PDB file of C-alpha atoms and ligand atoms in Angstrom:
ATOM      1  CA  UNK B   1       4.825 -15.213 -13.385  1.00 63.00           C
ATOM      2  CA  UNK B   2       1.287 -15.090 -15.268  1.00 63.00           C
ATOM      3  CA  UNK B   3      -2.098 -16.136 -12.998  1.00 61.00           C
ATOM      4  CA  UNK B   4      -2.568 -18.979 -15.729  1.00 62.00           C
ATOM      5  CA  UNK B   5       0.841 -20.509 -15.489  1.00 68.00           C
ATOM      6  CA  UNK B   6       0.121 -19.944 -11.555  1.00 64.00           C
ATOM      7  CA  UNK B   7      -2.652 -21.852 -12.007  1.00 62.00           C
ATOM      8  CA  UNK B   8      -1.275 -24.550 -14.004  1.00 66.00           C
ATOM      9  CA  UNK B   9       2.113 -25.009 -12.108  1.00 70.00           C
ATOM     10  CA  UNK B  10      -0.151 -24.848  -8.653  1.00 68.00           C
ATOM     11  CA  UNK B  11      -2.426 -28.189 -10.352  1.00 64.00           C
ATOM     12  CA  UNK B  12       0.396 -29.774 -11.845  1.00 69.00           C
ATOM     13  CA  UNK B  13       3.049 -29.829  -8.760  1.00 72.00           C
ATOM     14  CA  UNK B  14       0.142 -31.213  -6.186  1.00 66.00           C
ATOM     15  CA  UNK B  15       0.879 -33.672  -3.347  1.00 71.00           C
ATOM     16  CA  UNK B  16       0.191 -37.354  -5.053  1.00 71.00           C
ATOM     17  CA  UNK B  17      -1.958 -38.115  -2.030  1.00 66.00           C
ATOM     18  CA  UNK B  18      -4.233 -35.029  -3.416  1.00 66.00           C
ATOM     19  CA  UNK B  19      -3.649 -35.845  -7.358  1.00 70.00           C
ATOM     20  CA  UNK B  20      -4.935 -39.286  -7.037  1.00 73.00           C
ATOM     21  CA  UNK B  21      -8.071 -38.192  -5.494  1.00 74.00           C
ATOM     22  CA  UNK B  22     -10.753 -37.022  -8.120  1.00 74.00           C
ATOM     23  CA  UNK B  23     -12.793 -34.872  -5.869  1.00 75.00           C
ATOM     24  CA  UNK B  24      -9.847 -33.160  -4.085  1.00 72.00           C
ATOM     25  CA  UNK B  25      -8.217 -32.116  -7.435  1.00 72.00           C
ATOM     26  CA  UNK B  26     -11.098 -30.399  -8.079  1.00 78.00           C
ATOM     27  CA  UNK B  27     -11.735 -28.584  -5.155  1.00 73.00           C
ATOM     28  CA  UNK B  28      -8.284 -27.351  -4.958  1.00 74.00           C
ATOM     29  CA  UNK B  29      -8.549 -26.715  -8.699  1.00 74.00           C
ATOM     30  CA  UNK B  30     -11.652 -24.172  -7.924  1.00 78.00           C
ATOM     31  CA  UNK B  31      -9.911 -22.605  -4.532  1.00 78.00           C
ATOM     32  CA  UNK B  32      -6.795 -21.832  -6.583  1.00 79.00           C
ATOM     33  CA  UNK B  33      -9.341 -20.275  -9.221  1.00 84.00           C
ATOM     34  CA  UNK B  34     -11.217 -18.450  -6.613  1.00 84.00           C
ATOM     35  CA  UNK B  35      -7.810 -17.529  -5.717  1.00 85.00           C
ATOM     36  CA  UNK B  36      -6.986 -15.830  -9.205  1.00 88.00           C
ATOM     37  CA  UNK B  37      -9.987 -14.459  -9.663  1.00 90.00           C
ATOM     38  CA  UNK B  38      -9.193 -12.391  -6.333  1.00 91.00           C
ATOM     39  CA  UNK B  39      -5.922 -11.705  -7.609  1.00 92.00           C
ATOM     40  CA  UNK B  40      -7.155 -10.230 -10.943  1.00 94.00           C
ATOM     41  CA  UNK B  41      -9.607  -8.239  -8.889  1.00 95.00           C
ATOM     42  CA  UNK B  42      -6.968  -6.266  -6.861  1.00 96.00           C
ATOM     43  CA  UNK B  43      -4.626  -6.089  -9.449  1.00 96.00           C
ATOM     44  CA  UNK B  44      -7.328  -4.218 -11.558  1.00 97.00           C
ATOM     45  CA  UNK B  45      -8.027  -2.120  -8.282  1.00 98.00           C
ATOM     46  CA  UNK B  46      -4.637  -1.074  -8.067  1.00 98.00           C
ATOM     47  CA  UNK B  47      -4.284  -0.083 -11.414  1.00 98.00           C
ATOM     48  CA  UNK B  48      -7.361   2.419 -11.168  1.00 98.00           C
ATOM     49  CA  UNK B  49      -5.698   4.088  -8.420  1.00 98.00           C
ATOM     50  CA  UNK B  50      -2.025   4.297 -10.366  1.00 98.00           C
ATOM     51  CA  UNK B  51      -3.899   5.632 -13.262  1.00 98.00           C
ATOM     52  CA  UNK B  52      -5.780   8.419 -11.631  1.00 97.00           C
ATOM     53  CA  UNK B  53      -2.416   9.227  -9.391  1.00 98.00           C
ATOM     54  CA  UNK B  54      -0.555   9.379 -13.030  1.00 97.00           C
ATOM     55  CA  UNK B  55      -3.203  11.384 -14.572  1.00 96.00           C
ATOM     56  CA  UNK B  56      -2.798  14.016 -11.863  1.00 95.00           C
ATOM     57  CA  UNK B  57       0.804  13.983 -11.311  1.00 95.00           C
ATOM     58  CA  UNK B  58       0.588  14.858 -15.157  1.00 96.00           C
ATOM     59  CA  UNK B  59      -1.907  17.583 -15.109  1.00 95.00           C
ATOM     60  CA  UNK B  60       0.033  19.462 -12.023  1.00 91.00           C
ATOM     61  CA  UNK B  61       3.349  19.119 -14.533  1.00 93.00           C
ATOM     62  CA  UNK B  62       1.100  20.440 -17.474  1.00 94.00           C
ATOM     63  CA  UNK B  63       0.132  23.724 -15.355  1.00 92.00           C
ATOM     64  CA  UNK B  64       2.769  24.241 -13.003  1.00 88.00           C
ATOM     65  CA  UNK B  65       5.655  22.548 -14.630  1.00 89.00           C
ATOM     66  CA  UNK B  66       6.278  20.691 -11.384  1.00 90.00           C
ATOM     67  CA  UNK B  67       5.329  17.067  -9.929  1.00 92.00           C
ATOM     68  CA  UNK B  68       4.212  16.464  -6.913  1.00 94.00           C
ATOM     69  CA  UNK B  69       4.428  12.640  -7.089  1.00 97.00           C
ATOM     70  CA  UNK B  70       8.100  11.410  -7.046  1.00 97.00           C
ATOM     71  CA  UNK B  71       7.445   7.993  -7.402  1.00 98.00           C
ATOM     72  CA  UNK B  72       4.382   4.901  -7.210  1.00 98.00           C
ATOM     73  CA  UNK B  73       5.018   1.567  -6.166  1.00 98.00           C
ATOM     74  CA  UNK B  74       2.195  -1.187  -5.903  1.00 98.00           C
ATOM     75  CA  UNK B  75       2.387  -4.721  -4.407  1.00 97.00           C
ATOM     76  CA  UNK B  76       0.128  -7.837  -3.995  1.00 96.00           C
ATOM     77  CA  UNK B  77       0.426  -9.396  -0.863  1.00 93.00           C
ATOM     78  CA  UNK B  78       1.546 -12.816  -1.536  1.00 89.00           C
ATOM     79  CA  UNK B  79      -0.713 -15.797  -0.057  1.00 84.00           C
ATOM     80  CA  UNK B  80       1.718 -17.404   2.301  1.00 86.00           C
ATOM     81  CA  UNK B  81       1.785 -13.100   3.763  1.00 92.00           C
ATOM     82  CA  UNK B  82      -2.450 -13.128   3.778  1.00 91.00           C
ATOM     83  CA  UNK B  83      -2.191 -16.787   5.047  1.00 88.00           C
ATOM     84  CA  UNK B  84       0.311 -15.282   8.167  1.00 92.00           C
ATOM     85  CA  UNK B  85      -1.526 -12.163   9.018  1.00 94.00           C
ATOM     86  CA  UNK B  86      -5.124 -14.181   9.120  1.00 93.00           C
ATOM     87  CA  UNK B  87      -3.420 -16.382  11.318  1.00 94.00           C
ATOM     88  CA  UNK B  88      -1.564 -13.247  13.875  1.00 94.00           C
ATOM     89  CA  UNK B  89      -5.181 -12.499  13.861  1.00 96.00           C
ATOM     90  CA  UNK B  90      -6.543 -15.493  14.668  1.00 95.00           C
ATOM     91  CA  UNK B  91      -9.040 -15.433  11.685  1.00 95.00           C
ATOM     92  CA  UNK B  92     -10.527 -18.389   9.326  1.00 92.00           C
ATOM     93  CA  UNK B  93      -7.701 -18.890   6.926  1.00 89.00           C
ATOM     94  CA  UNK B  94      -9.820 -18.634   3.532  1.00 89.00           C
ATOM     95  CA  UNK B  95     -10.643 -16.300   1.212  1.00 89.00           C
ATOM     96  CA  UNK B  96     -14.029 -14.945   2.520  1.00 92.00           C
ATOM     97  CA  UNK B  97     -12.269 -14.145   5.767  1.00 93.00           C
ATOM     98  CA  UNK B  98      -9.145 -12.540   3.518  1.00 93.00           C
ATOM     99  CA  UNK B  99     -11.389 -10.150   1.731  1.00 93.00           C
ATOM    100  CA  UNK B 100     -13.135  -9.335   4.847  1.00 94.00           C
ATOM    101  CA  UNK B 101     -11.121  -8.792   7.245  1.00 96.00           C
ATOM    102  CA  UNK B 102      -7.610  -7.662   5.561  1.00 96.00           C
ATOM    103  CA  UNK B 103      -7.364  -4.555   3.883  1.00 97.00           C
ATOM    104  CA  UNK B 104      -3.912  -4.019   2.777  1.00 96.00           C
ATOM    105  CA  UNK B 105      -3.940  -7.004   0.053  1.00 96.00           C
ATOM    106  CA  UNK B 106      -3.984  -4.502  -2.686  1.00 97.00           C
ATOM    107  CA  UNK B 107      -1.057  -1.395  -1.716  1.00 98.00           C
ATOM    108  CA  UNK B 108      -0.110   1.605  -3.272  1.00 98.00           C
ATOM    109  CA  UNK B 109       2.465   3.509  -1.967  1.00 98.00           C
ATOM    110  CA  UNK B 110       3.499   7.541  -3.509  1.00 98.00           C
ATOM    111  CA  UNK B 111       6.402   9.162  -2.216  1.00 98.00           C
ATOM    112  CA  UNK B 112       5.805  13.031  -2.380  1.00 97.00           C
ATOM    113  CA  UNK B 113       8.471  15.273  -2.854  1.00 96.00           C
ATOM    114  CA  UNK B 114       7.025  18.006   0.101  1.00 97.00           C
ATOM    115  CA  UNK B 115       4.594  17.668   2.830  1.00 97.00           C
ATOM    116  CA  UNK B 116       2.020  19.221   1.489  1.00 96.00           C
ATOM    117  CA  UNK B 117       1.793  17.369  -1.442  1.00 96.00           C
ATOM    118  CA  UNK B 118       0.623  14.533   0.491  1.00 98.00           C
ATOM    119  CA  UNK B 119      -2.533  16.451   1.625  1.00 97.00           C
ATOM    120  CA  UNK B 120      -2.965  17.370  -1.878  1.00 96.00           C
ATOM    121  CA  UNK B 121      -2.463  14.018  -3.477  1.00 97.00           C
ATOM    122  CA  UNK B 122      -4.993  12.837  -0.536  1.00 97.00           C
ATOM    123  CA  UNK B 123      -7.735  15.439  -0.890  1.00 96.00           C
ATOM    124  CA  UNK B 124      -7.770  14.786  -4.584  1.00 95.00           C
ATOM    125  CA  UNK B 125      -8.646  10.899  -3.620  1.00 97.00           C
ATOM    126  CA  UNK B 126     -10.682  11.869  -1.755  1.00 96.00           C
ATOM    127  CA  UNK B 127     -12.368  14.385  -4.127  1.00 95.00           C
ATOM    128  CA  UNK B 128     -13.721  11.205  -6.375  1.00 95.00           C
ATOM    129  CA  UNK B 129     -17.092  10.382  -5.957  1.00 95.00           C
ATOM    130  CA  UNK B 130     -16.364   6.636  -6.921  1.00 96.00           C
ATOM    131  CA  UNK B 131     -13.834   6.359  -4.516  1.00 97.00           C
ATOM    132  CA  UNK B 132     -15.347   5.150  -1.193  1.00 97.00           C
ATOM    133  CA  UNK B 133     -12.669   6.620   1.422  1.00 97.00           C
ATOM    134  CA  UNK B 134     -12.982   3.764   4.304  1.00 97.00           C
ATOM    135  CA  UNK B 135     -10.285   4.770   6.966  1.00 97.00           C
ATOM    136  CA  UNK B 136      -7.423   7.776   6.797  1.00 98.00           C
ATOM    137  CA  UNK B 137      -4.662   7.882   9.531  1.00 98.00           C
ATOM    138  CA  UNK B 138      -2.651  11.022   9.389  1.00 98.00           C
ATOM    139  CA  UNK B 139       0.782   9.450  10.932  1.00 98.00           C
ATOM    140  CA  UNK B 140       2.867  12.807   9.813  1.00 98.00           C
ATOM    141  CA  UNK B 141       0.621  14.888  12.449  1.00 98.00           C
ATOM    142  CA  UNK B 142       0.102  12.047  15.050  1.00 98.00           C
ATOM    143  CA  UNK B 143       3.473   9.982  14.234  1.00 98.00           C
ATOM    144  CA  UNK B 144       3.815   5.962  15.517  1.00 98.00           C
ATOM    145  CA  UNK B 145       5.793   5.875  18.608  1.00 97.00           C
ATOM    146  CA  UNK B 146       8.416   3.848  16.773  1.00 96.00           C
ATOM    147  CA  UNK B 147       8.493   7.248  14.607  1.00 98.00           C
ATOM    148  CA  UNK B 148       6.715   6.124  12.072  1.00 98.00           C
ATOM    149  CA  UNK B 149       5.314   8.790   9.679  1.00 98.00           C
ATOM    150  CA  UNK B 150       2.749   8.884   6.545  1.00 98.00           C
ATOM    151  CA  UNK B 151      -0.447   9.372   5.538  1.00 98.00           C
ATOM    152  CA  UNK B 152      -2.739   5.835   4.903  1.00 98.00           C
ATOM    153  CA  UNK B 153      -5.660   5.680   3.087  1.00 98.00           C
ATOM    154  CA  UNK B 154      -7.848   2.644   2.497  1.00 98.00           C
ATOM    155  CA  UNK B 155      -9.607   3.357  -0.496  1.00 98.00           C
ATOM    156  CA  UNK B 156     -12.952   1.145  -1.980  1.00 98.00           C
ATOM    157  CA  UNK B 157     -12.236   1.182  -5.741  1.00 97.00           C
ATOM    158  CA  UNK B 158     -14.532   0.899  -8.527  1.00 97.00           C
ATOM    159  CA  UNK B 159     -13.116  -1.984 -11.056  1.00 97.00           C
ATOM    160  CA  UNK B 160     -15.618  -2.786 -14.173  1.00 96.00           C
ATOM    161  CA  UNK B 161     -15.204  -6.371 -15.336  1.00 94.00           C
ATOM    162  CA  UNK B 162     -16.558  -7.289 -18.454  1.00 93.00           C
ATOM    163  CA  UNK B 163     -20.129  -8.586 -17.113  1.00 92.00           C
ATOM    164  CA  UNK B 164     -20.055  -6.793 -13.834  1.00 94.00           C
ATOM    165  CA  UNK B 165     -19.101  -3.656 -11.380  1.00 95.00           C
ATOM    166  CA  UNK B 166     -17.346  -4.622  -8.135  1.00 95.00           C
ATOM    167  CA  UNK B 167     -15.275  -2.900  -5.634  1.00 96.00           C
ATOM    168  CA  UNK B 168     -11.787  -3.650  -3.999  1.00 97.00           C
ATOM    169  CA  UNK B 169     -10.246  -1.639  -1.137  1.00 98.00           C
ATOM    170  CA  UNK B 170      -6.545  -0.576  -1.905  1.00 98.00           C
ATOM    171  CA  UNK B 171      -4.736   0.384   0.858  1.00 98.00           C
ATOM    172  CA  UNK B 172      -2.313   3.949   0.148  1.00 98.00           C
ATOM    173  CA  UNK B 173       0.575   5.157   1.863  1.00 98.00           C
ATOM    174  CA  UNK B 174       1.638   8.826   1.113  1.00 98.00           C
ATOM    175  CA  UNK B 175       4.551  10.146   2.765  1.00 98.00           C
ATOM    176  CA  UNK B 176       7.779  12.680   1.336  1.00 98.00           C
ATOM    177  CA  UNK B 177      11.040  10.865  -0.134  1.00 98.00           C
ATOM    178  CA  UNK B 178      12.381  11.423   3.719  1.00 98.00           C
ATOM    179  CA  UNK B 179       9.561   9.539   5.162  1.00 98.00           C
ATOM    180  CA  UNK B 180      10.386   6.928   3.113  1.00 98.00           C
ATOM    181  CA  UNK B 181      13.915   6.739   3.557  1.00 98.00           C
ATOM    182  CA  UNK B 182      13.358   6.316   7.013  1.00 98.00           C
ATOM    183  CA  UNK B 183      10.867   3.460   7.099  1.00 98.00           C
ATOM    184  CA  UNK B 184      12.389   1.529   4.125  1.00 97.00           C
ATOM    185  CA  UNK B 185      15.869   1.381   6.290  1.00 96.00           C
ATOM    186  CA  UNK B 186      13.598   0.932  10.008  1.00 96.00           C
ATOM    187  CA  UNK B 187      11.723  -1.893   8.238  1.00 94.00           C
ATOM    188  CA  UNK B 188      14.867  -3.615   7.121  1.00 92.00           C
ATOM    189  CA  UNK B 189      16.609  -3.337  10.467  1.00 91.00           C
ATOM    190  CA  UNK B 190      14.105  -4.121  12.433  1.00 87.00           C
ATOM    191  CA  UNK B 191      12.449  -7.047  10.313  1.00 81.00           C
ATOM    192  CA  UNK B 192      16.118  -8.222   8.422  1.00 69.00           C
ATOM    193  CA  UNK B 193      18.170  -8.215  11.103  1.00 72.00           C
ATOM    194  CA  UNK B 194      18.550 -11.346  13.402  1.00 72.00           C
ATOM    195  CA  UNK B 195      19.874  -9.437  16.559  1.00 75.00           C
ATOM    196  CA  UNK B 196      17.522  -7.747  18.874  1.00 81.00           C
ATOM    197  CA  UNK B 197      16.361  -3.969  18.587  1.00 85.00           C
ATOM    198  CA  UNK B 198      17.237  -2.515  22.302  1.00 90.00           C
ATOM    199  CA  UNK B 199      15.341   0.149  23.764  1.00 93.00           C
ATOM    200  CA  UNK B 200      18.226   2.203  22.771  1.00 94.00           C
ATOM    201  CA  UNK B 201      18.076   1.438  19.290  1.00 93.00           C
ATOM    202  CA  UNK B 202      14.541   2.291  18.941  1.00 95.00           C
ATOM    203  CA  UNK B 203      15.279   5.548  20.650  1.00 96.00           C
ATOM    204  CA  UNK B 204      18.039   5.986  18.385  1.00 97.00           C
ATOM    205  CA  UNK B 205      15.592   5.486  15.721  1.00 97.00           C
ATOM    206  CA  UNK B 206      13.239   7.810  17.111  1.00 97.00           C
ATOM    207  CA  UNK B 207      15.440  10.334  16.651  1.00 98.00           C
ATOM    208  CA  UNK B 208      16.321   9.903  13.227  1.00 98.00           C
ATOM    209  CA  UNK B 209      13.181  10.086  12.605  1.00 98.00           C
ATOM    210  CA  UNK B 210      12.289  13.352  14.437  1.00 98.00           C
ATOM    211  CA  UNK B 211      15.588  14.515  12.579  1.00 98.00           C
ATOM    212  CA  UNK B 212      14.550  13.529   9.132  1.00 98.00           C
ATOM    213  CA  UNK B 213      10.990  15.422  10.071  1.00 98.00           C
ATOM    214  CA  UNK B 214      12.209  18.673  11.119  1.00 98.00           C
ATOM    215  CA  UNK B 215      14.323  18.718   7.543  1.00 98.00           C
ATOM    216  CA  UNK B 216      11.340  17.915   5.648  1.00 98.00           C
ATOM    217  CA  UNK B 217       9.533  20.756   7.300  1.00 97.00           C
ATOM    218  CA  UNK B 218      12.815  23.212   6.486  1.00 98.00           C
ATOM    219  CA  UNK B 219      12.394  21.770   2.659  1.00 97.00           C
ATOM    220  CA  UNK B 220       8.678  22.630   2.647  1.00 97.00           C
ATOM    221  CA  UNK B 221       9.671  26.119   3.947  1.00 96.00           C
ATOM    222  CA  UNK B 222      12.053  26.577   1.064  1.00 96.00           C
ATOM    223  CA  UNK B 223      10.102  25.707  -1.792  1.00 95.00           C
ATOM    224  CA  UNK B 224       7.312  27.941   0.152  1.00 94.00           C
ATOM    225  CA  UNK B 225       9.715  30.863   0.060  1.00 94.00           C
ATOM    226  CA  UNK B 226      11.280  30.406  -3.567  1.00 93.00           C
ATOM    227  CA  UNK B 227       8.163  30.076  -4.987  1.00 88.00           C
ATOM    228  CA  UNK B 228       6.782  33.301  -2.819  1.00 80.00           C
ATOM    229  CA  UNK B 229       3.921  31.319  -1.448  1.00 79.00           C
ATOM    230  CA  UNK B 230       2.597  32.146   2.387  1.00 74.00           C
TER     231      UNK B 230
HETATM  232  P1  0O2 E   1       3.507  -4.610   4.871  1.00 59.55           P
HETATM  233  O1  0O2 E   1       4.630  -5.565   4.678  1.00 59.55           O
HETATM  234  O2  0O2 E   1       4.595  -3.512   4.905  1.00 59.55           O
HETATM  235  O3  0O2 E   1       2.359  -4.111   3.961  1.00 59.55           O
HETATM  236  P2  0O2 E   1      -2.998  -3.364  10.343  1.00 59.55           P
HETATM  237  O4  0O2 E   1      -2.612  -3.390   8.488  1.00 59.55           O
HETATM  238  O5  0O2 E   1      -4.356  -3.871   9.556  1.00 59.55           O
HETATM  239  O6  0O2 E   1      -2.166  -4.214  10.900  1.00 59.55           O
HETATM  240  P3  0O2 E   1      -3.452  -1.215  11.193  1.00 59.55           P
HETATM  241  O7  0O2 E   1      -2.353  -0.754  12.564  1.00 59.55           O
HETATM  242  O8  0O2 E   1      -4.242  -0.357  10.600  1.00 59.55           O
HETATM  243  O9  0O2 E   1      -3.161  -2.701  11.061  1.00 59.55           O
HETATM  244  O10 0O2 E   1      -2.268  -0.401   9.993  1.00 59.55           O
HETATM  245  P4  0O2 E   1      -0.848   0.532   9.635  1.00 59.55           P
HETATM  246  O11 0O2 E   1      -0.353   0.775  11.339  1.00 59.55           O
HETATM  247  O12 0O2 E   1      -2.339   1.801   9.745  1.00 59.55           O
HETATM  248  O13 0O2 E   1      -0.209   0.468   8.782  1.00 59.55           O
HETATM  249  C1  0O2 E   1       0.328  -0.903   8.997  1.00 59.55           C
HETATM  250  C2  0O2 E   1       1.511  -0.940   7.540  1.00 59.55           C
HETATM  251  O14 0O2 E   1       2.199   0.367   7.738  1.00 59.55           O
HETATM  252  C3  0O2 E   1       2.244  -1.399   8.132  1.00 59.55           C
HETATM  253  O15 0O2 E   1       2.210  -2.520   6.776  1.00 59.55           O
HETATM  254  C4  0O2 E   1       3.917  -0.839   7.542  1.00 59.55           C
HETATM  255  O16 0O2 E   1       4.062  -0.682   6.052  1.00 59.55           O
HETATM  256  C5  0O2 E   1       3.336   0.234   7.705  1.00 59.55           C
HETATM  257  N1  0O2 E   1       3.970   0.606   9.090  1.00 59.55           N
HETATM  258  C6  0O2 E   1       3.259   0.728  10.149  1.00 59.55           C
HETATM  259  N2  0O2 E   1       3.726   1.082  11.102  1.00 59.55           N
HETATM  260  C7  0O2 E   1       5.295   1.244  10.713  1.00 59.55           C
HETATM  261  C8  0O2 E   1       6.811   1.255  11.540  1.00 59.55           C
HETATM  262  O17 0O2 E   1       7.033   1.647  13.095  1.00 59.55           O
HETATM  263  N3  0O2 E   1       7.718   1.109  10.470  1.00 59.55           N
HETATM  264  C9  0O2 E   1       7.654   1.421   9.248  1.00 59.55           C
HETATM  265  N4  0O2 E   1       8.667   0.768   8.562  1.00 59.55           N
HETATM  266  N5  0O2 E   1       6.326   0.802   8.665  1.00 59.55           N
HETATM  267  C10 0O2 E   1       5.121   0.541   9.732  1.00 59.55           C
HETATM  268  P5  0O2 E   1       2.584  -4.172   7.125  1.00 59.55           P
HETATM  269  O18 0O2 E   1       1.210  -5.205   7.724  1.00 59.55           O
HETATM  270  O19 0O2 E   1       3.500  -4.159   8.638  1.00 59.55           O
HETATM  271  O20 0O2 E   1       3.168  -4.970   6.507  1.00 59.55           O
END
């Protein structure tokens, strides 16, 4: 649905009690418009980062005949999910609070072929002098207790609009295909299953993550041996 369709549909489907009150209708209309502006800003920030990632990937391909990036996915957090997260953190539920407190409204997931590629991509993102790195977390060197591995960055990205320049934060998760396989299935198992995850199952999931990490290191090693790199 386009932003304008979302705007129109929201206004057309307001409850009668709001619709019949001119002041309330105007207030809701301005809130919806503010939200659309926010969505547009975060969407644009995602595009800025994706464009840069595609450029460095194709440059690698041209220079070294290989692609360090296997896949790039992106998503904007839904309004329901933004509200849910603010409520969970006991924070005010409004647009300013979301902008100030939630740094993962815009999210990009980069899947790389090898572990070294993750750090190469992270370094290239850090090297951009117009990207401001707000946070970096290395869950590869320091895996989470669940077994989760990934490299996380929050980057403030410049967005040039028709008459202004503004910054928006983008959460970038960088991981190997193998780490992504584990994280996707673990997420499905944990959050989409009604039954309880017992300590035994958590332990089993951790053990799978460790096996996968071991395989990632072996695959990286095979790559380095084949390419005669120390
Ligand atoms: P979604 O829908 O995936 O975006 P915060 O993000 O502010 O709550 P924190 O602790 O700084 O806090 O974030 P963290 O732990 O660095 O990263 C959060 C995101 O990492 C999660 O997003 C997941 O996408 C991913 N993640 C973290 N731990 C795990 C894990 O054990 N398993 C899996 N599969 N993914 C994990 P959200 O917010 O959960 O939602």
